[in-house]
Coordinates of C-alpha atoms and ligand atoms in Angstrom, one line a residue:
X1 CA -32.9 -7.4 -9.5
X2 CA -29.5 -5.9 -8.7
X3 CA -28.5 -5.9 -12.4
X4 CA -31.4 -3.6 -13.2
X5 CA -30.8 -1.5 -10.1
X6 CA -27.1 -0.8 -11.0
X7 CA -27.7 -0.3 -14.7
X8 CA -25.2 2.4 -16.0
X9 CA -24.4 3.1 -12.3
X10 CA -21.1 4.8 -13.4
X11 CA -22.9 7.4 -15.4
X12 CA -25.0 8.6 -12.4
X13 CA -24.2 11.5 -10.1
X14 CA -23.0 10.6 -6.6
X15 CA -26.4 11.6 -5.2
X16 CA -28.2 9.4 -7.7
X17 CA -25.9 6.5 -6.8
X18 CA -26.5 7.0 -3.0
X19 CA -30.3 7.0 -3.7
X20 CA -30.0 3.7 -5.6
X21 CA -28.1 2.1 -2.7
X22 CA -30.9 3.1 -0.3
X23 CA -33.1 0.6 -2.3
X24 CA -31.0 -2.3 -0.9
X25 CA -33.3 -3.9 1.6
X26 CA -30.5 -5.3 3.8
X27 CA -29.3 -1.7 4.7
X28 CA -30.7 -0.4 8.0
X29 CA -32.4 3.0 8.1
X30 CA -29.4 4.3 10.1
X31 CA -26.9 3.3 7.4
X32 CA -29.1 4.7 4.6
X33 CA -29.2 8.0 6.5
X34 CA -25.4 7.8 7.0
X35 CA -25.0 7.3 3.3
X36 CA -26.7 10.5 2.5
X37 CA -25.1 12.6 5.2
X38 CA -21.6 11.1 5.0
X39 CA -19.5 8.7 7.1
X40 CA -17.5 11.3 8.9
X41 CA -15.1 10.0 11.5
X42 CA -15.6 12.2 14.5
X43 CA -12.4 14.0 15.5
X44 CA -12.9 12.9 19.1
X45 CA -12.7 9.2 17.9
X46 CA -9.8 9.9 15.6
X47 CA -7.9 11.4 18.5
X48 CA -8.4 8.1 20.4
X49 CA -7.2 6.0 17.5
X50 CA -3.6 7.4 17.1
X51 CA -1.1 9.6 18.8
X52 CA -0.5 13.2 17.8
X53 CA -3.7 13.3 15.7
X54 CA -4.1 16.7 14.0
X55 CA -6.8 16.1 11.3
X56 CA -8.5 13.6 8.9
X57 CA -7.3 12.4 5.5
X58 CA -10.2 11.5 3.1
X59 CA -10.1 9.0 0.3
X60 CA -12.9 8.1 -2.2
X61 CA -15.3 5.2 -1.3
X62 CA -17.0 3.5 -4.2
X63 CA -18.7 0.2 -5.0
X64 CA -18.5 -2.8 -7.4
X65 CA -22.1 -3.9 -7.9
X66 CA -22.0 -7.5 -9.1
X67 CA -19.6 -9.7 -7.3
X68 CA -20.9 -13.3 -7.3
X69 CA -19.0 -15.6 -4.9
X70 CA -20.2 -19.1 -4.1
X71 CA -23.6 -18.3 -5.7
X72 CA -24.3 -15.2 -3.6
X73 CA -24.1 -11.7 -5.2
X74 CA -22.5 -8.9 -3.2
X75 CA -22.2 -5.1 -3.6
X76 CA -18.5 -4.6 -2.6
X77 CA -17.2 -1.4 -1.1
X78 CA -13.7 -0.2 -2.2
X79 CA -11.6 2.7 -0.9
X80 CA -8.9 3.9 -3.4
X81 CA -7.2 7.0 -4.8
X82 CA -6.2 5.3 -8.1
X83 CA -8.7 6.3 -10.9
X84 CA -8.9 3.0 -12.8
X85 CA -9.2 0.5 -10.0
X86 CA -13.0 0.4 -9.5
X87 CA -13.8 0.7 -13.2
X88 CA -11.5 -2.3 -13.9
X89 CA -12.8 -4.4 -11.0
X90 CA -16.4 -3.7 -12.1
X91 CA -15.6 -4.7 -15.6
X92 CA -13.9 -7.9 -14.5
X93 CA -16.6 -8.9 -12.0
X94 CA -19.4 -8.3 -14.6
X95 CA -17.8 -10.8 -17.0
X96 CA -17.2 -13.3 -14.3
X97 CA -20.7 -12.8 -12.9
X98 CA -22.1 -13.7 -16.4
X99 CA -19.8 -16.7 -16.4
X100 CA -21.2 -18.2 -13.1
X101 CA -19.1 -16.2 -10.6
X102 CA -16.3 -17.3 -8.3
X103 CA -16.0 -20.5 -6.3
X104 CA -13.7 -20.6 -3.3
X105 CA -12.0 -23.0 -0.9
X106 CA -10.4 -22.3 2.4
X107 CA -8.8 -25.1 4.5
X108 CA -8.7 -23.3 7.9
X109 CA -8.6 -19.8 9.4
X110 CA -5.9 -19.5 12.1
X111 CA -3.2 -17.0 12.9
X112 CA 0.4 -18.1 13.6
X113 CA 2.7 -16.5 16.1
X114 CA 6.3 -17.3 17.1
X115 CA 8.4 -17.5 20.2
X116 CA 12.1 -17.5 19.3
X117 CA 14.6 -19.0 21.7
X118 CA 18.4 -18.8 21.4
X119 CA 21.3 -20.0 23.6
X120 CA 19.7 -23.3 24.4
X121 CA 22.1 -26.1 25.3
X122 CA 19.9 -28.8 23.7
X123 CA 19.7 -30.4 20.2
X124 CA 16.6 -30.0 18.1
X125 CA 15.7 -33.7 18.8
X126 CA 15.9 -33.0 22.6
X127 CA 13.8 -29.9 22.2
X128 CA 11.1 -31.8 20.3
X129 CA 11.0 -34.4 23.0
X130 CA 10.6 -31.8 25.7
X131 CA 7.9 -30.0 23.7
X132 CA 5.8 -33.2 23.4
X133 CA 6.1 -33.7 27.2
X134 CA 5.1 -30.1 27.9
X135 CA 2.4 -29.6 25.3
X136 CA -0.7 -30.2 27.5
X137 CA 0.7 -27.7 30.0
X138 CA 1.4 -25.1 27.3
X139 CA -2.2 -25.5 25.9
X140 CA -3.6 -24.9 29.5
X141 CA -1.5 -21.7 29.9
X142 CA -2.6 -20.5 26.4
X143 CA -6.3 -21.1 27.2
X144 CA -5.9 -19.3 30.6
X145 CA -4.1 -16.3 28.9
X146 CA -7.2 -15.5 26.8
X147 CA -10.2 -17.4 28.1
X148 CA -12.8 -15.3 26.1
X149 CA -11.5 -16.6 22.7
X150 CA -11.8 -20.2 24.1
X151 CA -15.4 -19.4 25.1
X152 CA -16.1 -18.3 21.5
X153 CA -14.9 -21.7 20.3
X154 CA -11.4 -20.6 19.3
X155 CA -8.0 -20.5 21.0
X156 CA -4.7 -22.4 20.5
X157 CA -4.8 -25.2 18.0
X158 CA -1.2 -26.4 17.6
X159 CA 2.4 -25.9 18.6
X160 CA 5.5 -27.0 16.7
X161 CA 9.2 -26.2 16.8
X162 CA 11.8 -25.6 14.0
X163 CA 15.5 -25.0 14.2
X164 CA 16.7 -21.9 12.3
X165 CA 20.4 -21.5 11.9
X166 CA 22.1 -18.1 11.6
X167 CA 26.0 -18.0 11.5
X168 CA 26.0 -16.3 14.9
X169 CA 23.1 -18.1 16.7
X170 CA 21.0 -21.2 16.6
X171 CA 17.3 -20.4 17.1
X172 CA 14.5 -22.8 18.2
X173 CA 11.4 -21.1 16.9
X174 CA 8.1 -22.3 18.5
X175 CA 5.2 -21.7 16.2
X176 CA 1.8 -21.3 17.8
X177 CA -1.4 -21.5 15.7
X178 CA -4.6 -19.9 17.1
X179 CA -8.2 -19.9 15.9
X180 CA -9.0 -16.2 16.5
X181 CA -12.7 -16.6 15.2
X182 CA -14.0 -13.2 13.9
X183 CA -10.9 -11.2 14.9
X184 CA -7.8 -10.7 12.8
X185 CA -6.2 -11.7 16.1
X186 CA -2.9 -9.8 16.4
X187 CA -3.6 -8.7 20.0
X188 CA -5.2 -12.1 21.0
X189 CA -2.2 -13.9 19.7
X190 CA 0.4 -11.6 21.2
X191 CA -1.3 -12.0 24.6
X192 CA -1.1 -15.8 24.3
X193 CA 2.5 -15.8 23.1
X194 CA 3.7 -13.6 26.0
X195 CA 2.1 -16.0 28.5
X196 CA 4.0 -18.9 26.9
X197 CA 7.5 -17.3 27.0
X198 CA 8.4 -18.2 30.5
X199 CA 7.5 -21.9 30.5
X200 CA 9.2 -22.3 27.1
X201 CA 12.3 -20.6 28.3
X202 CA 12.3 -22.9 31.4
X203 CA 12.2 -26.2 29.5
X204 CA 14.6 -25.1 26.7
X205 CA 17.0 -23.6 29.2
X206 CA 17.3 -20.8 26.6
X207 CA 16.5 -17.1 26.2
X208 CA 13.5 -15.7 24.3
X209 CA 14.5 -12.9 21.9
X210 CA 10.9 -12.1 21.0
X211 CA 7.3 -13.4 21.0
X212 CA 5.1 -12.0 18.2
X213 CA 2.6 -12.9 15.7
X214 CA 3.7 -13.6 12.1
X215 CA 2.1 -11.9 9.2
X216 CA 3.0 -14.9 7.0
X217 CA -0.5 -16.4 7.6
X218 CA -0.1 -19.8 5.9
X219 CA -3.0 -21.1 8.0
X220 CA -5.4 -18.5 6.5
X221 CA -4.9 -19.2 2.8
X222 CA -8.0 -18.8 0.6
X223 CA -8.3 -19.9 -3.0
X224 CA -10.8 -18.4 -5.5
X225 CA -11.5 -19.7 -9.0
X226 CA -13.4 -18.5 -12.0
X227 CA -14.2 -20.2 -15.4
X228 CA -14.9 -17.8 -18.3
X229 CA -16.3 -19.2 -21.5
X230 CA -14.5 -17.9 -24.7
X231 CA -17.7 -16.2 -25.9
X232 CA -17.6 -13.9 -22.8
X233 CA -14.2 -12.7 -23.7
X234 CA -14.4 -11.6 -27.3
X235 CA -14.1 -8.0 -28.3
X236 CA -15.2 -6.3 -31.6
X237 CA -11.9 -7.2 -33.2
X238 CA -10.4 -10.2 -31.3
X239 CA -12.0 -13.6 -30.7
X240 CA -12.5 -14.9 -27.2
X241 CA -10.3 -17.8 -27.8
X242 CA -7.4 -15.6 -28.9
X243 CA -7.8 -13.4 -25.8
X244 CA -7.8 -16.5 -23.6
X245 CA -4.6 -17.7 -25.2
X246 CA -2.9 -14.4 -24.7
X247 CA -4.0 -14.3 -21.1
X248 CA -2.6 -17.8 -20.6
X249 CA 0.8 -16.7 -22.1
X250 CA 0.8 -13.5 -19.9
X251 CA 0.2 -15.7 -16.9
X252 CA 3.2 -18.0 -17.9
X253 CA 5.4 -14.9 -18.1
X254 CA 4.5 -13.8 -14.6
X255 CA 5.6 -17.3 -13.4
X256 CA 9.1 -17.0 -14.8
X257 CA 9.8 -13.2 -14.6
X258 CA 9.8 -11.7 -11.1
X259 CA 9.8 -8.1 -12.6
X260 CA 6.4 -9.0 -14.2
X261 CA 5.2 -11.0 -11.2
X262 CA 5.7 -7.9 -8.9
X263 CA 3.5 -5.8 -11.2
X264 CA 1.0 -8.7 -11.8
X265 CA 0.6 -8.9 -7.9
X266 CA 0.5 -5.1 -7.5
X267 CA -2.6 -5.1 -9.8
X268 CA -4.2 -7.8 -7.6
X269 CA -3.5 -5.8 -4.5
X270 CA -5.1 -2.7 -6.1
X271 CA -8.4 -4.5 -5.6
X272 CA -7.6 -6.4 -2.4
X273 CA -6.3 -3.4 -0.5
X274 CA -9.3 -1.3 -1.5
X275 CA -11.7 -3.7 0.1
X276 CA -9.4 -4.3 3.1
X277 CA -9.3 -0.6 3.8
X278 CA -13.1 -0.1 3.2
X279 CA -13.8 -2.8 5.8
X280 CA -11.5 -1.3 8.4
X281 CA -8.8 -4.0 8.2
X282 CA -5.0 -3.8 8.5
X283 CA -3.8 -3.6 4.9
X284 CA -0.1 -3.6 5.8
X285 CA -0.7 -7.0 7.5
X286 CA -2.3 -8.3 4.3
X287 CA 0.4 -6.9 2.0
X288 CA 3.2 -8.3 4.1
X289 CA 1.7 -11.7 4.3
X290 CA 0.8 -11.9 0.7
X291 CA 4.3 -11.0 -0.6
X292 CA 6.0 -13.3 1.8
X293 CA 3.7 -16.1 0.7
X294 CA 4.6 -15.4 -2.9
X295 CA 8.2 -16.3 -2.2
X296 CA 7.7 -19.6 -0.4
X297 CA 8.7 -21.7 -3.5
X298 CA 12.1 -19.9 -3.5
X299 CA 11.3 -17.5 -6.3
X300 CA 8.7 -14.6 -6.2
X301 CA 5.5 -16.0 -7.8
X302 CA 2.2 -14.5 -9.0
X303 CA -0.8 -15.0 -6.6
X304 CA -2.9 -16.1 -9.6
X305 CA -2.6 -18.4 -12.6
X306 CA -4.6 -18.5 -15.8
X307 CA -5.0 -21.4 -18.2
X308 CA -7.3 -22.7 -20.9
X309 CA -9.5 -25.7 -20.0
X310 CA -10.9 -28.1 -22.6
X311 CA -10.4 -25.5 -25.4
X312 CA -13.6 -23.8 -24.2
X313 CA -12.9 -21.8 -21.1
X314 CA -10.3 -19.6 -19.5
X315 CA -9.8 -20.6 -15.9
X316 CA -8.3 -18.2 -13.3
X317 CA -7.3 -19.2 -9.8
X318 CA -5.8 -17.2 -7.0
X319 CA -4.4 -18.3 -3.6
X320 CA -3.5 -15.8 -1.0
X321 CA -3.4 -15.5 2.9
X322 CA -6.4 -13.4 4.0
X323 CA -6.4 -13.2 7.8
X324 CA -9.0 -10.3 8.0
X325 CA -11.5 -9.7 10.8
X326 CA -15.0 -8.5 11.2
X327 CA -14.4 -7.3 14.8
X328 CA -11.5 -5.6 16.6
X329 CA -9.1 -2.9 15.5
X330 CA -10.8 0.1 14.0
X331 CA -13.7 -1.9 12.5
X332 CA -16.3 -1.2 15.2
X333 CA -15.4 2.5 15.6
X334 CA -15.0 3.8 12.0
X335 CA -18.5 4.7 10.6
X336 CA -17.4 4.0 7.0
X337 CA -16.1 0.5 8.0
X338 CA -19.4 -0.3 9.7
X339 CA -21.3 0.8 6.6
X340 CA -19.1 -1.4 4.4
X341 CA -19.8 -4.5 6.5
X342 CA -23.5 -3.9 6.4
X343 CA -23.3 -3.3 2.6
X344 CA -21.7 -6.7 2.3
X345 CA -24.6 -8.2 4.4
X346 CA -22.4 -8.6 7.5
X347 CA -20.3 -11.6 6.3
X348 CA -18.3 -13.7 8.7
X349 CA -14.5 -13.3 8.6
X350 CA -14.2 -16.4 6.5
X351 CA -16.8 -15.2 4.0
X352 CA -15.3 -11.7 3.8
X353 CA -11.9 -13.3 3.1
X354 CA -13.1 -15.1 0.0
X355 CA -15.0 -12.0 -1.3
X356 CA -11.8 -9.9 -1.0
X357 CA -9.7 -12.6 -2.7
X358 CA -12.2 -12.7 -5.5
X359 CA -12.0 -9.0 -6.1
X360 CA -8.3 -9.5 -6.4
X361 CA -8.8 -12.1 -9.1
X362 CA -11.3 -9.9 -11.0
X363 CA -8.9 -7.0 -10.9
X364 CA -6.1 -9.2 -12.3
X365 CA -8.4 -10.5 -15.0
X366 CA -9.3 -7.0 -16.1
X367 CA -5.7 -5.8 -16.1
X368 CA -4.5 -8.9 -18.1
X369 CA -7.3 -8.5 -20.6
X370 CA -6.5 -4.9 -21.2
X371 CA -2.7 -5.6 -21.4
X372 CA -3.0 -8.3 -24.1
X373 CA -5.6 -6.3 -26.2
X374 CA -5.7 -2.5 -26.1
X375 CA -2.8 -2.0 -23.7
X376 CA -3.4 -0.5 -20.3
X377 CA -2.9 3.2 -21.1
X378 CA -6.1 3.7 -23.2
X379 CA -8.5 3.0 -20.3
X380 CA -6.1 4.4 -17.7
X381 CA -5.6 7.7 -19.3
X382 CA -9.3 8.3 -19.9
X383 CA -9.8 8.1 -16.2
X384 CA -6.5 9.9 -15.4
X385 CA -7.8 12.9 -17.4
X386 CA -10.3 13.6 -14.6
X387 CA -7.4 13.8 -12.0
X388 CA -5.3 15.9 -14.4
X389 CA -8.3 18.3 -14.9
X390 CA -8.8 18.6 -11.2
X391 CA -5.0 19.2 -10.7
X392 CA -5.2 22.0 -13.3
X393 CA -8.0 23.7 -11.3
X394 CA -11.0 22.7 -13.4
X395 CA -14.5 22.7 -11.9
X396 CA -16.7 19.6 -12.0
X397 CA -18.8 21.3 -14.7
X398 CA -15.8 22.0 -16.9
X399 CA -14.5 18.3 -16.8
X400 CA -16.8 16.8 -19.6
X401 CA -15.8 19.6 -22.0
X402 CA -12.1 19.1 -21.2
X403 CA -12.4 15.3 -21.8
X404 CA -14.1 16.0 -25.1
X405 CA -11.4 18.4 -26.3
X406 CA -8.6 16.2 -25.1
X407 CA -9.7 13.4 -27.4
X408 CA -8.3 15.6 -30.3
X409 CA -4.9 16.0 -28.6
X410 CA -1.8 13.8 -29.0
X411 CA -0.3 14.3 -25.6
X412 CA -2.4 13.8 -22.4
X413 CA -0.5 15.8 -19.8
X414 CA -1.0 18.6 -17.3
X415 CA 0.3 21.3 -19.8
X416 CA -2.3 20.3 -22.4
X417 CA -5.1 20.3 -19.9
X418 CA -4.1 23.7 -18.6
X419 CA -4.1 25.1 -22.2
X420 CA -7.6 23.7 -22.9
X421 CA -8.8 25.1 -19.6
X422 CA -7.5 28.6 -20.5
X423 CA -9.2 28.3 -24.0
X424 CA -12.6 27.4 -22.6
X425 CA -12.7 30.0 -19.9
Ligands
NDP1 P1 -8.6 -6.5 19.0 O1 -7.8 -6.8 20.1 O2 -8.9 -5.0 18.7 O3 -10.0 -7.2 19.0 C1 -10.2 -8.5 19.2 C2 -11.2 -8.7 20.3 O4 -12.5 -8.6 19.9 C3 -11.1 -10.0 21.0 O5 -10.0 -10.0 21.9 C4 -12.4 -10.2 21.6 O6 -12.4 -9.7 22.9 C5 -13.4 -9.3 20.8 N1 -14.4 -10.1 20.0 C6 -15.7 -9.8 20.0 N2 -16.4 -10.7 19.2 C7 -15.4 -11.6 18.8 C8 -15.5 -12.8 17.9 N3 -16.6 -13.2 17.4 N4 -14.3 -13.4 17.6 C9 -13.2 -12.9 18.1 N5 -13.0 -11.9 18.9 C10 -14.2 -11.2 19.3 O7 -8.1 -7.0 17.6 P2 -7.2 -8.2 17.1 O8 -6.6 -9.1 18.2 O9 -7.9 -8.8 16.0 O10 -5.9 -7.3 16.5 C11 -6.1 -6.6 15.4 C12 -5.4 -5.2 15.5 O11 -4.0 -5.4 15.9 C13 -5.4 -4.5 14.3 O12 -5.8 -3.1 14.6 C14 -3.9 -4.5 13.8 O13 -3.6 -3.4 13.1 C15 -3.2 -4.6 15.1 N6 -1.8 -5.2 15.1 C16 -1.3 -5.8 14.0 C17 0.0 -6.4 14.1 C18 0.5 -7.1 12.9 O14 -0.2 -7.3 11.9 N7 1.8 -7.4 12.9 C19 0.8 -6.2 15.3 C20 0.1 -5.6 16.4 C21 -1.2 -5.1 16.3 P3 -13.3 -10.5 24.0 O15 -13.4 -11.9 23.7 O16 -12.6 -10.2 25.3 O17 -14.6 -9.8 23.9

């Protein structure tokens, strides 16, 4: 049904697209009305969100129609200022949808925090013994610090300690892992950590330098995978098998060259950040965690790998920490974030995490496919032209004519667009 609904969606006007979305039966009447009138954040709410608020800063909100994850097809909202991101994600998701979609795994979904102690007179062995004696007491204090998360079925899950040596100080870092259920959990965790500082200082006889959550969320890692048959890869001039081989080689390059890995991962974050922002989540937290995770082996690695399976299919797999929430922060107060959750059929935090990771893998697939075939600039510049035309002062009506005339030009830059604009006026 959706395939038909979204046919040539990109060629419609914004109003036509909004009208198409109002056909989605899972959207409430209120959200359908919002869609048509706009999701404006009231200034009175914005003023409560930050200090020294003086205005609002708009970014475009778009959608990717066919994102099939674990057999369920979603319409995914994305907020981005970069012209090619949604087009590339849509293209990647369409091919992956035709190939059976994404399948995902996720071991657990917990947030880790740390309490760092220095100047303790004990050895790490003595500290570990003391921790195992105190552990029940520490669990009780953690539960009492945030009883509502325990009532929701979450709360502290584990505590362990590691010695970290700096030339000037020996640190004993106590790591606390907490199931924060539907929340990202920064505030939940920080409340629990602060309650644990005093008892830990007492039994270590040391001093706490800080108690804070870590954005390196190794207990919230999700993995998404797709299998693309060669026939779904072929272009008019290159066989599917050849494209698959080139993507495999491109993937190998990102595993041995950190300069390439950084750009490979930036492309993945183009998609991930756009959904994280649309759903009202903290994208700095996701960015920090993702890049720290990429270095855990000792060299900066790509989040995804691509390889050929059985000489028939290209397989892509991506693993990344994704500690996002469906409650808390700005999620329940920002009208566009609320719309985004409803558009996604109100997924749980775990479900949303794998949808977001899958968009990242689709984005990566589209970028690699372009890079190893036409090169990235062809598609990019076509979309960039619209931004250039707007920068040159063109009206919406003038843009199609400018795009047409630009096809005959060698250099796509602001000067050329300005000259064309003068000539058509
Ligand atoms: P909040 O404190 O805003 O919200 C979480 C609260 O939502 C919970 O305490 C809980 O309160 C309530 N809640 C309602 N339903 C549920 C449910 N099903 N599961 C879990 N909680 C539920 O958010 P977080 O603790 O998630 O913190 C996220 C915010 O912290 C973000 O805005 C982030 O930017 C910010 N932040 C990030 C940091 C970082 O990343 N380093 C550091 C500091 C802040 P109750 O149970 O009492 O109803």
